[in-house]
XYZ file of N, CA and C in Angstrom:
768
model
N 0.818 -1.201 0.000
C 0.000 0.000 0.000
C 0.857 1.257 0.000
N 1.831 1.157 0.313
C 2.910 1.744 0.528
C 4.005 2.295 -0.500
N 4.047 1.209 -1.158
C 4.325 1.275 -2.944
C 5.094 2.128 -3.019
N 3.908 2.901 -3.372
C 3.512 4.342 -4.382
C 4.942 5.145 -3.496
N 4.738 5.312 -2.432
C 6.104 6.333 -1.352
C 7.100 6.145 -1.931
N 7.880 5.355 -2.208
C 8.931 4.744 -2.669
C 10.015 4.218 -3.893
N 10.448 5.309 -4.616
C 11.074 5.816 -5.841
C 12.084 4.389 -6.004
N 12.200 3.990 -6.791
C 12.792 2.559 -6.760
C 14.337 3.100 -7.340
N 15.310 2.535 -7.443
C 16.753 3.004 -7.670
C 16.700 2.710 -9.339
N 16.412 2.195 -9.686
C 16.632 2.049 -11.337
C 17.584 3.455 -12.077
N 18.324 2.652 -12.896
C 18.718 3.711 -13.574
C 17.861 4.687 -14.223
N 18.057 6.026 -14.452
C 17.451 6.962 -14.678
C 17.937 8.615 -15.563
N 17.879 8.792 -16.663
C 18.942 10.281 -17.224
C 19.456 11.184 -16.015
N 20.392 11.365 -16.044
C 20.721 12.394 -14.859
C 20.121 13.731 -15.035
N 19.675 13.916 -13.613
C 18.585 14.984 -13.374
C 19.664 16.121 -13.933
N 19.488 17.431 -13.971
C 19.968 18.711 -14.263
C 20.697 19.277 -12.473
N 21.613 19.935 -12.777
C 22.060 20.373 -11.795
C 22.325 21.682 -11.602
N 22.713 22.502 -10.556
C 22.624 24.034 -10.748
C 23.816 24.427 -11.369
N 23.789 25.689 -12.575
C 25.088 26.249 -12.909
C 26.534 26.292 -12.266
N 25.822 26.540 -11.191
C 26.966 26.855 -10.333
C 27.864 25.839 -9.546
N 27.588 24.723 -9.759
C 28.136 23.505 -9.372
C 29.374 23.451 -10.210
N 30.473 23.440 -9.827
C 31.643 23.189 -10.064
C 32.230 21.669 -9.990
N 32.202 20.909 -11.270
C 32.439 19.414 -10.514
C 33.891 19.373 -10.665
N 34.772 20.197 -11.347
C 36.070 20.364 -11.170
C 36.912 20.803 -9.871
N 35.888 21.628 -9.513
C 36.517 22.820 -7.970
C 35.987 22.020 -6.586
N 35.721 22.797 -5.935
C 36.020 22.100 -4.562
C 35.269 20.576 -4.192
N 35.212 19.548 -4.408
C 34.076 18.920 -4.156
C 34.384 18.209 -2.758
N 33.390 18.434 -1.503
C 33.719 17.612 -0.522
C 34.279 16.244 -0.510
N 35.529 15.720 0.124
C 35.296 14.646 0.453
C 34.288 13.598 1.301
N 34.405 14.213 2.108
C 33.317 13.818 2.974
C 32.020 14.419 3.893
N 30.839 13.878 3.117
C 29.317 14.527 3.291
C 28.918 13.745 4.320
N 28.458 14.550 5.522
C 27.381 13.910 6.855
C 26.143 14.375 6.448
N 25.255 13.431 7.072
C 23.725 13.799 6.691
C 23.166 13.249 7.672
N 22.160 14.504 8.487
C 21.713 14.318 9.479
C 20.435 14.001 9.083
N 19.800 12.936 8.709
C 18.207 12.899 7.789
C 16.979 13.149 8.719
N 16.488 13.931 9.054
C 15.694 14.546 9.883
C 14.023 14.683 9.523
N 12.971 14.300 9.672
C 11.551 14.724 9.558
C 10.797 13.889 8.679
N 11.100 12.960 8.811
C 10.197 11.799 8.182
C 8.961 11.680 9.249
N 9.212 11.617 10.028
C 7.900 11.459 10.953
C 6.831 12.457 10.691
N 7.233 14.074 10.550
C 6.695 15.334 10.103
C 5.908 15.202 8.949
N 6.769 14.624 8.296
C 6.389 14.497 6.673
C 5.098 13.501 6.556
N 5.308 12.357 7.382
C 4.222 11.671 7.310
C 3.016 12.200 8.090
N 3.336 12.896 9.258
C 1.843 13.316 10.131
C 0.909 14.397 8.896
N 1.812 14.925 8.010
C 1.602 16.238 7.069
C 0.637 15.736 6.312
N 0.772 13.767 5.685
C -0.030 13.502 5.083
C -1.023 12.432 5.800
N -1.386 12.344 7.367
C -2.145 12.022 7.487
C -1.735 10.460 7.437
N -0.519 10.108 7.595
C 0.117 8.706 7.640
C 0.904 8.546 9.010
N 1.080 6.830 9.082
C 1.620 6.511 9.971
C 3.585 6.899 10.099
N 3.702 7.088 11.171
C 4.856 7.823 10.817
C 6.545 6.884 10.309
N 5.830 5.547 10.301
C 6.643 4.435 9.546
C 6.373 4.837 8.216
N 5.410 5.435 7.503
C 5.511 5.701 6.522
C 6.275 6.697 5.670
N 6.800 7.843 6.781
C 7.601 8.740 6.526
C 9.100 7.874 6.429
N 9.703 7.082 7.540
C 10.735 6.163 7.006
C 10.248 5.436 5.741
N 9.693 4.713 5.645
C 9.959 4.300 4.161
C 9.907 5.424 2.713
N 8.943 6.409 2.910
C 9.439 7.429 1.961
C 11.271 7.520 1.983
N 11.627 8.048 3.327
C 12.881 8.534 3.050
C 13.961 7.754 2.449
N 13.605 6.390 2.469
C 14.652 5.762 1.628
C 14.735 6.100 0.366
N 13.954 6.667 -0.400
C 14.010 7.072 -2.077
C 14.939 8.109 -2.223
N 14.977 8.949 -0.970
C 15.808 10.217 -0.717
C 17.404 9.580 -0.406
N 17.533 8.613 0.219
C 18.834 7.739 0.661
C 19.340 7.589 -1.171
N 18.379 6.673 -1.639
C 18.855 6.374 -2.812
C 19.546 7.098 -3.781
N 18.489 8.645 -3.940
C 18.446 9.776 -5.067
C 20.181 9.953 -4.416
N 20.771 10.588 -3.062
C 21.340 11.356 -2.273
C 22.472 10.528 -2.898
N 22.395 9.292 -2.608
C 23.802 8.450 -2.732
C 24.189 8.448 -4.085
N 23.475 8.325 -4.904
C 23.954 8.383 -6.353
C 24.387 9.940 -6.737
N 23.565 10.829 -6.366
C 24.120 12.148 -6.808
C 25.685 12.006 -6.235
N 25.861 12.062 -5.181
C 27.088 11.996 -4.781
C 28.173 11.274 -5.383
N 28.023 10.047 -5.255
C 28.769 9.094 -6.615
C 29.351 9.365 -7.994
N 28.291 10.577 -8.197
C 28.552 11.130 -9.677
C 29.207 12.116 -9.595
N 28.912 13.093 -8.662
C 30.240 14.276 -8.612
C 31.743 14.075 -7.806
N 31.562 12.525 -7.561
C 33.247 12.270 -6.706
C 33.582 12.769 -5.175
N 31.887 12.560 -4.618
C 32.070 12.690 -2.951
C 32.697 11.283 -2.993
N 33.689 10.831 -2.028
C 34.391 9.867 -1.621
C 34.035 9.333 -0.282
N 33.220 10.303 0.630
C 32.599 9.204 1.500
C 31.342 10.281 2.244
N 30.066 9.058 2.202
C 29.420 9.833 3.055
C 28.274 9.292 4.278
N 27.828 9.927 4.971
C 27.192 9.407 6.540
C 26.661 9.922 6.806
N 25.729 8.717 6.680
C 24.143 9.454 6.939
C 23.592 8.569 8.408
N 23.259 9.782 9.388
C 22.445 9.640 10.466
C 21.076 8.376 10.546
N 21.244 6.966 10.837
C 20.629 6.594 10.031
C 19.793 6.373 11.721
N 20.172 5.913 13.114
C 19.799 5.556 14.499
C 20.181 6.181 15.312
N 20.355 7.146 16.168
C 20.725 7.317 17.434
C 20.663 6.582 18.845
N 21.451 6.834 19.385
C 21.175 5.809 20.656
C 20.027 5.869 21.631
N 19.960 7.440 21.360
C 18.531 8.033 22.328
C 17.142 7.328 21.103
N 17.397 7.098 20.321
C 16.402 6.477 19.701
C 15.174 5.694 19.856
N 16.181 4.882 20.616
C 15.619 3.676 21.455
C 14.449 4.069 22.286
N 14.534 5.164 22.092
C 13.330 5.864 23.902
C 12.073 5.991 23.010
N 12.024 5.632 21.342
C 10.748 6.265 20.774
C 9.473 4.820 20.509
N 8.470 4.801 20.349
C 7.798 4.021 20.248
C 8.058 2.198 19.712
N 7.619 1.517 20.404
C 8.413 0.057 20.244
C 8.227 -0.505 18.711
N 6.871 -0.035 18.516
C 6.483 -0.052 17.013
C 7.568 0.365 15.696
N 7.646 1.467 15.907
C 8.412 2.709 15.112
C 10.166 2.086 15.305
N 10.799 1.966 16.732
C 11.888 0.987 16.728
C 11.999 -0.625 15.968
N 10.722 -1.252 16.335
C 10.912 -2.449 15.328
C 11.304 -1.868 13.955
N 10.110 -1.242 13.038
C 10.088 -1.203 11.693
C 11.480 -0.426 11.481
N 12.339 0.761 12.068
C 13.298 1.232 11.941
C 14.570 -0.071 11.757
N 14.346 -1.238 12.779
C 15.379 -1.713 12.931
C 15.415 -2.800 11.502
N 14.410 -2.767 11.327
C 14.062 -3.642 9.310
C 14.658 -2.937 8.356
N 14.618 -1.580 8.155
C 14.907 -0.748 7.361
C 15.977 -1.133 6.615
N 17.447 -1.102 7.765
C 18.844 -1.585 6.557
C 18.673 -2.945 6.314
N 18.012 -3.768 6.466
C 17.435 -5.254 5.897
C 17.215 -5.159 4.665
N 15.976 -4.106 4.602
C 14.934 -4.263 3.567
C 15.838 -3.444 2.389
N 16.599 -2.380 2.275
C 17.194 -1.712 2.231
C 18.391 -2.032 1.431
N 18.840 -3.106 1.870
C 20.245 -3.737 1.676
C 19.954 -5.009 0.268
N 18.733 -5.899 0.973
C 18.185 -6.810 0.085
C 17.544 -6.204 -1.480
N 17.305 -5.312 -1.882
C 16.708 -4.555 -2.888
C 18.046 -4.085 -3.750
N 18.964 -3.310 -3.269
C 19.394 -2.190 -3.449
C 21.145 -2.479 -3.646
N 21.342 -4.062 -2.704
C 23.027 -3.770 -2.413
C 23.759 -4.253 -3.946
N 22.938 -5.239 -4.590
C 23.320 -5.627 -6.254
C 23.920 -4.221 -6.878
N 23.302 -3.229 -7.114
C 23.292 -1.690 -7.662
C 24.525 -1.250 -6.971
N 24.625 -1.013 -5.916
C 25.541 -0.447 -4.869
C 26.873 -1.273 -5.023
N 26.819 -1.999 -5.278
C 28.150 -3.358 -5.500
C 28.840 -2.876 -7.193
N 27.982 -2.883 -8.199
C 28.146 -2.407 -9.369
C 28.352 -0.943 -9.492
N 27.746 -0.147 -8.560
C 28.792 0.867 -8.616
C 30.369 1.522 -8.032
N 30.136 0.368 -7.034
C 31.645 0.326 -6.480
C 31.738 0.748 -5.292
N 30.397 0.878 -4.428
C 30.069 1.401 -3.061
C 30.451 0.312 -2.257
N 31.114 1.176 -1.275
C 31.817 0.337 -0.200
C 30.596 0.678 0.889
N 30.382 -0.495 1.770
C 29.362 -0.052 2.910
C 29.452 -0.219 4.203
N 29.579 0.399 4.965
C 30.543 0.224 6.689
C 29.073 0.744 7.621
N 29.494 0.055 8.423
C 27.979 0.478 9.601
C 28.866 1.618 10.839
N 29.035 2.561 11.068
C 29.851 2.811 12.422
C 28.336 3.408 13.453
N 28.973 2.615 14.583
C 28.023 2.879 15.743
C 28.424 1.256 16.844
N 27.661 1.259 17.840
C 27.593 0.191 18.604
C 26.964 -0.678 18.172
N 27.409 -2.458 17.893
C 26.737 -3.360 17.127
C 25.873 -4.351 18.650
N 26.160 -4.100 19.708
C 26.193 -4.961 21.037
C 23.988 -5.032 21.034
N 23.675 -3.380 21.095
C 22.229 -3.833 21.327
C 21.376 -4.246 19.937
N 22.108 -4.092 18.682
C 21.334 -4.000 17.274
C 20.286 -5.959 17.367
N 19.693 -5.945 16.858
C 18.678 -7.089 16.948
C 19.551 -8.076 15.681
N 19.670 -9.200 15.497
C 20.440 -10.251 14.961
C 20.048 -9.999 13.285
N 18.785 -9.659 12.986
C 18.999 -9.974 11.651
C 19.402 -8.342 10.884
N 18.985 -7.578 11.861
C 19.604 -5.859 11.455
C 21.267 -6.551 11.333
N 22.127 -6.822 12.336
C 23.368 -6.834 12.672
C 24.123 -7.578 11.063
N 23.233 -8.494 11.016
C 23.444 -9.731 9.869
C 23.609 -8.760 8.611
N 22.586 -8.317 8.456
C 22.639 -7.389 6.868
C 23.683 -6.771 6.637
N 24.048 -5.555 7.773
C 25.144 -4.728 7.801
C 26.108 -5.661 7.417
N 26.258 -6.684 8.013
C 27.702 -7.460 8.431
C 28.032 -8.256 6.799
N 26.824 -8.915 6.347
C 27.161 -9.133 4.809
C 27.579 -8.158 3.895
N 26.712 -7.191 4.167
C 27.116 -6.081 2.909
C 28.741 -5.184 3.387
N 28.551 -5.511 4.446
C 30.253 -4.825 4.640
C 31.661 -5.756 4.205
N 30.800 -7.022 4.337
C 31.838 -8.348 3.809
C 31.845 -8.451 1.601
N 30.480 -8.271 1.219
C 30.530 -8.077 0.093
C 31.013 -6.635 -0.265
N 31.082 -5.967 0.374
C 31.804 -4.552 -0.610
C 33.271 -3.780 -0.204
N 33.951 -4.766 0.901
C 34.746 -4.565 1.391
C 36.025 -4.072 0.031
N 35.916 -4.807 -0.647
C 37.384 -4.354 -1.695
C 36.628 -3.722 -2.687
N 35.529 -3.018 -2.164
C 35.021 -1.965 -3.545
C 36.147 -0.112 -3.257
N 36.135 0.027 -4.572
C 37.171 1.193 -4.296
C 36.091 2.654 -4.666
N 35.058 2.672 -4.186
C 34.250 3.747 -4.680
C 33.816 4.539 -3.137
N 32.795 5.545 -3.782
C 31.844 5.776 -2.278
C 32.051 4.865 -1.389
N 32.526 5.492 -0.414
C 32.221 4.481 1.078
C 30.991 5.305 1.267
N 30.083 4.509 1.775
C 28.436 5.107 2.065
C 28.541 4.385 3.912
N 28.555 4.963 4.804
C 28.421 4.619 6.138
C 27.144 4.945 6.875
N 26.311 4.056 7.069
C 25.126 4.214 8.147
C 25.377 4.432 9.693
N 25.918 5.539 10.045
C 25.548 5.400 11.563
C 24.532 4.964 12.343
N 24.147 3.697 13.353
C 23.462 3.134 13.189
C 23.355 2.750 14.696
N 22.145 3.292 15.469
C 23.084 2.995 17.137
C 24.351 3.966 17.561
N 24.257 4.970 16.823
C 25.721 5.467 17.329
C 25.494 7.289 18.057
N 25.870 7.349 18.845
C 25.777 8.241 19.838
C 27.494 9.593 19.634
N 27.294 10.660 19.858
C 28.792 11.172 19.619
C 29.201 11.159 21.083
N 28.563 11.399 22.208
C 28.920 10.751 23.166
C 29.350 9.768 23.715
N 28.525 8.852 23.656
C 28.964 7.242 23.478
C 30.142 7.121 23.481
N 30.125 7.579 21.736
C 31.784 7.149 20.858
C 32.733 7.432 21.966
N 32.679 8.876 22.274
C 33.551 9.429 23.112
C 34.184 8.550 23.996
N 32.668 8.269 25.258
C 33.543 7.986 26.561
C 33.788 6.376 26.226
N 33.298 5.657 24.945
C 34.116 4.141 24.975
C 35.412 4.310 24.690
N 35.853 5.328 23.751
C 37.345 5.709 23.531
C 38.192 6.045 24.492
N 37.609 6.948 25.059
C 38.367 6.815 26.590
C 38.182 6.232 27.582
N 37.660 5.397 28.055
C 37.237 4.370 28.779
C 38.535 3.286 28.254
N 38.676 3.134 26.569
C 39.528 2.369 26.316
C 41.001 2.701 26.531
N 41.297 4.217 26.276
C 42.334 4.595 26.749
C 42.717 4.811 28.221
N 42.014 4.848 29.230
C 41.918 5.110 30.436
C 42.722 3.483 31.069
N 41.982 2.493 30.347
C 42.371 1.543 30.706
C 44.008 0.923 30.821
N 44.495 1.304 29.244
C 45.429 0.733 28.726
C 46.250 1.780 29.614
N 46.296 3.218 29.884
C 46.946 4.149 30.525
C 47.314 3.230 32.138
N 46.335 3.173 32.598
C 46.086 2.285 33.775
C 47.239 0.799 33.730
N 47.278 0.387 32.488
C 47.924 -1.078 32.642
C 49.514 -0.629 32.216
N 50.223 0.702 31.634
C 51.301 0.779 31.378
C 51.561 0.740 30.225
N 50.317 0.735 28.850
C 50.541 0.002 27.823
C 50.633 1.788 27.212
N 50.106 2.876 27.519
C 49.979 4.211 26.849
C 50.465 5.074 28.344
N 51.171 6.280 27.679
C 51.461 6.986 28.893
C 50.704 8.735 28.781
N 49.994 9.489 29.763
C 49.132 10.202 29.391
C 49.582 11.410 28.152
N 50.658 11.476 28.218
C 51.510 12.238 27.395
C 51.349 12.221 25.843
N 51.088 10.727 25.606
C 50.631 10.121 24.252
C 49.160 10.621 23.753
N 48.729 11.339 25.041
C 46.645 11.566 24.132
C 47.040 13.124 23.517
N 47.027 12.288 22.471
C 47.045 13.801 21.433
C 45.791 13.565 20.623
N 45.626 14.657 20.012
C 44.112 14.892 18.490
C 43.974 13.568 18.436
N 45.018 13.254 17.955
C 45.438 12.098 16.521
C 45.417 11.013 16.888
N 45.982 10.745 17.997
C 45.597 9.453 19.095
C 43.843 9.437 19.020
N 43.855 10.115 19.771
C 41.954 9.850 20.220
C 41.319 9.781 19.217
N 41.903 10.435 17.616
C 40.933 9.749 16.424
C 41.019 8.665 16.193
N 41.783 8.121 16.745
C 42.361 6.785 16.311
C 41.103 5.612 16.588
N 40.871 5.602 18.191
C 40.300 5.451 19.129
C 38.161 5.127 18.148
N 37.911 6.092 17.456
C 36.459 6.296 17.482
C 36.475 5.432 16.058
N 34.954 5.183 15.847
C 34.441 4.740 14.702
C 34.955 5.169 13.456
N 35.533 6.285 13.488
C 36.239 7.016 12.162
C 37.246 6.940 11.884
N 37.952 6.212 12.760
C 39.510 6.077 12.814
C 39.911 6.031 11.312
N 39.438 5.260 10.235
C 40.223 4.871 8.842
C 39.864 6.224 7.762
N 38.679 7.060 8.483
C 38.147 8.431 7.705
C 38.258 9.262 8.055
N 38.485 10.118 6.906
C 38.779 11.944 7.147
C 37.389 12.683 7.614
N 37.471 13.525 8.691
C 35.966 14.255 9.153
C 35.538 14.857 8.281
N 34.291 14.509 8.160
C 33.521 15.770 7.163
C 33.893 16.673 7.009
N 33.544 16.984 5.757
C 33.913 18.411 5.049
C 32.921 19.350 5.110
N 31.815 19.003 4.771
C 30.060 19.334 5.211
C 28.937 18.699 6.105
N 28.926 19.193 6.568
C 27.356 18.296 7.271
C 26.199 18.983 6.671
N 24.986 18.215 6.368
C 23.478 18.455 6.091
C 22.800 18.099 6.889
N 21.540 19.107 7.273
C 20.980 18.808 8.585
C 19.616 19.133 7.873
N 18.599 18.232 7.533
C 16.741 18.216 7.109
C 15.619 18.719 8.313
N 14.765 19.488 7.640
C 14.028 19.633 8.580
C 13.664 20.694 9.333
N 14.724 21.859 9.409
C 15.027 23.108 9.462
C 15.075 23.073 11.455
N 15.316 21.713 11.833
C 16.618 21.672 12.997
C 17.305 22.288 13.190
N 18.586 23.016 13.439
C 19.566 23.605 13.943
C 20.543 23.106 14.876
N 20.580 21.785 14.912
C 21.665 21.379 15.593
C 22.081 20.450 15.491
N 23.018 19.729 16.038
C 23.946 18.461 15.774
C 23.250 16.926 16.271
N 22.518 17.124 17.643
C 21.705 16.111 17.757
C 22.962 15.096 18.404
N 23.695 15.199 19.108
C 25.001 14.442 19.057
C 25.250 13.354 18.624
N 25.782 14.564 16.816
C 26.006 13.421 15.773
C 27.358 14.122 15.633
N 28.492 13.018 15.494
C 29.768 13.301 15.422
C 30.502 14.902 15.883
N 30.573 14.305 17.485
C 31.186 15.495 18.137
C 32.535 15.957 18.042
N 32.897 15.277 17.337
C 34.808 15.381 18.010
C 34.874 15.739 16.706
N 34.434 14.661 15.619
C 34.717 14.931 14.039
C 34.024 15.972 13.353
N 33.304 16.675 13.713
C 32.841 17.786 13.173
C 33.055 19.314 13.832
N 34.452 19.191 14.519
C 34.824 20.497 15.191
C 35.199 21.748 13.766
N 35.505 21.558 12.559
C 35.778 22.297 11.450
C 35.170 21.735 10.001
N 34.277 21.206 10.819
C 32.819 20.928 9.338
C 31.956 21.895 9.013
N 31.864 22.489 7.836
C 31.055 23.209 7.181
C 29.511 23.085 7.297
N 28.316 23.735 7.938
C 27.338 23.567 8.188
C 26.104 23.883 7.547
N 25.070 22.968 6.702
C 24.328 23.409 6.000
C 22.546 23.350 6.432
N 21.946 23.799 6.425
C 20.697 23.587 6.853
C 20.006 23.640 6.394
N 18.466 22.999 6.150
C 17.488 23.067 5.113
C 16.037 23.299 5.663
N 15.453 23.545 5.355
C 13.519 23.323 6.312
C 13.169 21.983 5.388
N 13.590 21.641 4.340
C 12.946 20.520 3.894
C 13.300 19.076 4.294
N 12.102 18.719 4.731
C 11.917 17.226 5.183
C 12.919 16.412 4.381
N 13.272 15.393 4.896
C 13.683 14.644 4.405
C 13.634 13.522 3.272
N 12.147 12.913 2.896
C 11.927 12.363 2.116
C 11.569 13.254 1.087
N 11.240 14.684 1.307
C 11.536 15.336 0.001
C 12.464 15.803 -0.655
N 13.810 15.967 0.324
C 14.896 16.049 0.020
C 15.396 15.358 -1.172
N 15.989 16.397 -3.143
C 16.330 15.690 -4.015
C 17.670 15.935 -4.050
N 18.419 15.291 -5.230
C 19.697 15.520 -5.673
C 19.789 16.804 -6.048
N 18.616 17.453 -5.903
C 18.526 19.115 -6.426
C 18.809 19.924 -4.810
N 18.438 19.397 -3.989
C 18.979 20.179 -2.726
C 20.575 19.689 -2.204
N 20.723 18.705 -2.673
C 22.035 17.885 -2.573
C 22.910 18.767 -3.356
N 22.542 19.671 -4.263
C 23.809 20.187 -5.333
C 23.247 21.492 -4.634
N 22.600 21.616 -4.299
C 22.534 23.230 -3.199
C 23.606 23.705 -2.171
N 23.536 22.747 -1.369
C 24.547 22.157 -0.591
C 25.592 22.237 -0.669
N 26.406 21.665 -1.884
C 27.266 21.682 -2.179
C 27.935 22.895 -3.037
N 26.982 23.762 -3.747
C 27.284 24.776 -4.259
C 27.896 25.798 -2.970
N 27.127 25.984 -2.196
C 27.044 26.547 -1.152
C 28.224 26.458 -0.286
N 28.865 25.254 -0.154
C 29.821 24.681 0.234
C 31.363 24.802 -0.973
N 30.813 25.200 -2.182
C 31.754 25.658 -2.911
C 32.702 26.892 -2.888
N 31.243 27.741 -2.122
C 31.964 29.307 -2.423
C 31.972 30.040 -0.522
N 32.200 28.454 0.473
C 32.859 29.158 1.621
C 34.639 28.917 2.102
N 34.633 29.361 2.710
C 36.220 29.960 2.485
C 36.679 28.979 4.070
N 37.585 27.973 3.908
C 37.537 26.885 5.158
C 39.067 27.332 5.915
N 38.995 28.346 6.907
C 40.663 28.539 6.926
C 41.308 27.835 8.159
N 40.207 27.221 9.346
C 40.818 26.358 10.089
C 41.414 27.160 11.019
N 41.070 28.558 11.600
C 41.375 29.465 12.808
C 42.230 30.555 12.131
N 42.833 29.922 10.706
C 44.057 30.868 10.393
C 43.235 32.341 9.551
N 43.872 32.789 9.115
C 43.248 34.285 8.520
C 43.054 34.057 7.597
């Protein structure tokens, strides 16, 4: 019944993009996406608000391919939070199906284009057949050399934090690190991102204003973009907004 919500990935002419998109000049390496207001989107039409998640996957789809095509090299999208868990048991089941349903449709396409797929977050509370999906598709696309596409999934920027130091606290404790050694670069070492460069941009849906503690440490000199539009309406046409936008700011990192 549901169908109809749900833009299927098929190949398709590439949509038009704005003038001002430079695919030569700056293009992020790495895009965060905070996907925000599916629930909104669905109360708007008088639907259950599982229905706003399944819209937004068409937006996952459109998002990832635009990117692919202009040579983003990795991107992460907000897919669970840990505070998550606190929202209706209903709405948590069908959420926790999502990269299932998601993966089974979609990962053939994603494999052929050369998308690599990594889950970062805590795998300890995820339910067995969520855990399973991730864990195949990270085993099938492991030696793909394209988009890394990462679902944060369960993952908290807090969290991340104090397990990293919790882990370093320890080893400090046993003689194995001495406190002298916690530098930047150390403690990136430490988090879910360890093998990736921090965003270059973050996108935030919904016309939110804040981080939601989504990647605290790694987004201390990320470029910040914001939208009022929901998420499942979110196209590759606000995706090159974004990035235009992100073309013509000036990133100097404290210096002048």
């Amino acid at each position: 019944m549901l169908e109809h919500l749900v833009r299927k990935w098929g190949r398709k002419e590439k949509q038009s993009e704005p003038a001002e998109l430079d695919r030569s000049g700056k293009i992020p390496e790495h895009v965060a996406i905070i996907m925000d207001g599916n629930g909104r989107w669905a109360n708007k039409r008088s639907l259950p608000r599982v229905a706003g998640h399944r819209a937004g996957m068409k937006a996952v789809k459109e998002v990832v391919k635009a990117a692919d095509e202009i040579g983003v090299r990795y991107m992460t999208m907000y897919a669970f939070s840990t505070e998550n868990w606190k929202r209706p048991r209903d709405e948590v089941d069908f959420l926790m199906k999502l990269p299932q349903e998601f993966l089974s449709t979609e990962l053939d396409e994603l494999i052929e284009r050369g998308v690599r797929i990594r889950m970062l977050g805590s795998k300890n509370e995820l339910p067995s057949h969520t855990l399973k999906a991730l864990l195949e598709a990270e085993e099938k696309t492991k030696n793909n050399s394209g988009l890394q596409l990462n679902f944060a999934l369960n993952y908290g920027g807090r969290d991340e934090l104090a397990k990293a130091f919790s882990v370093m606290a320890a080893q400090v404790k046993a003689g194995e690190l001495q406190p002298e050694q916690l530098t930047e670069e150390l403690i990136s070492s430490y988090l879910y991102t360890s093998e990736i460069p921090d965003p270059d941009l973050l996108i935030r849906t919904s016309g939110e204003i804040r981080l939601s503690n989504f990647m605290l440490w790694q987004l201390a000199y990320t470029e910040l973009w914001f939208t009022d539009v929901l998420w499942p309406d979110f196209t590759r046409e606000h995706f090159y907004q974004a990035i235009v936008e992100y073309q013509g700011r000036a990133r100097r990192y404290g210096a002048v």
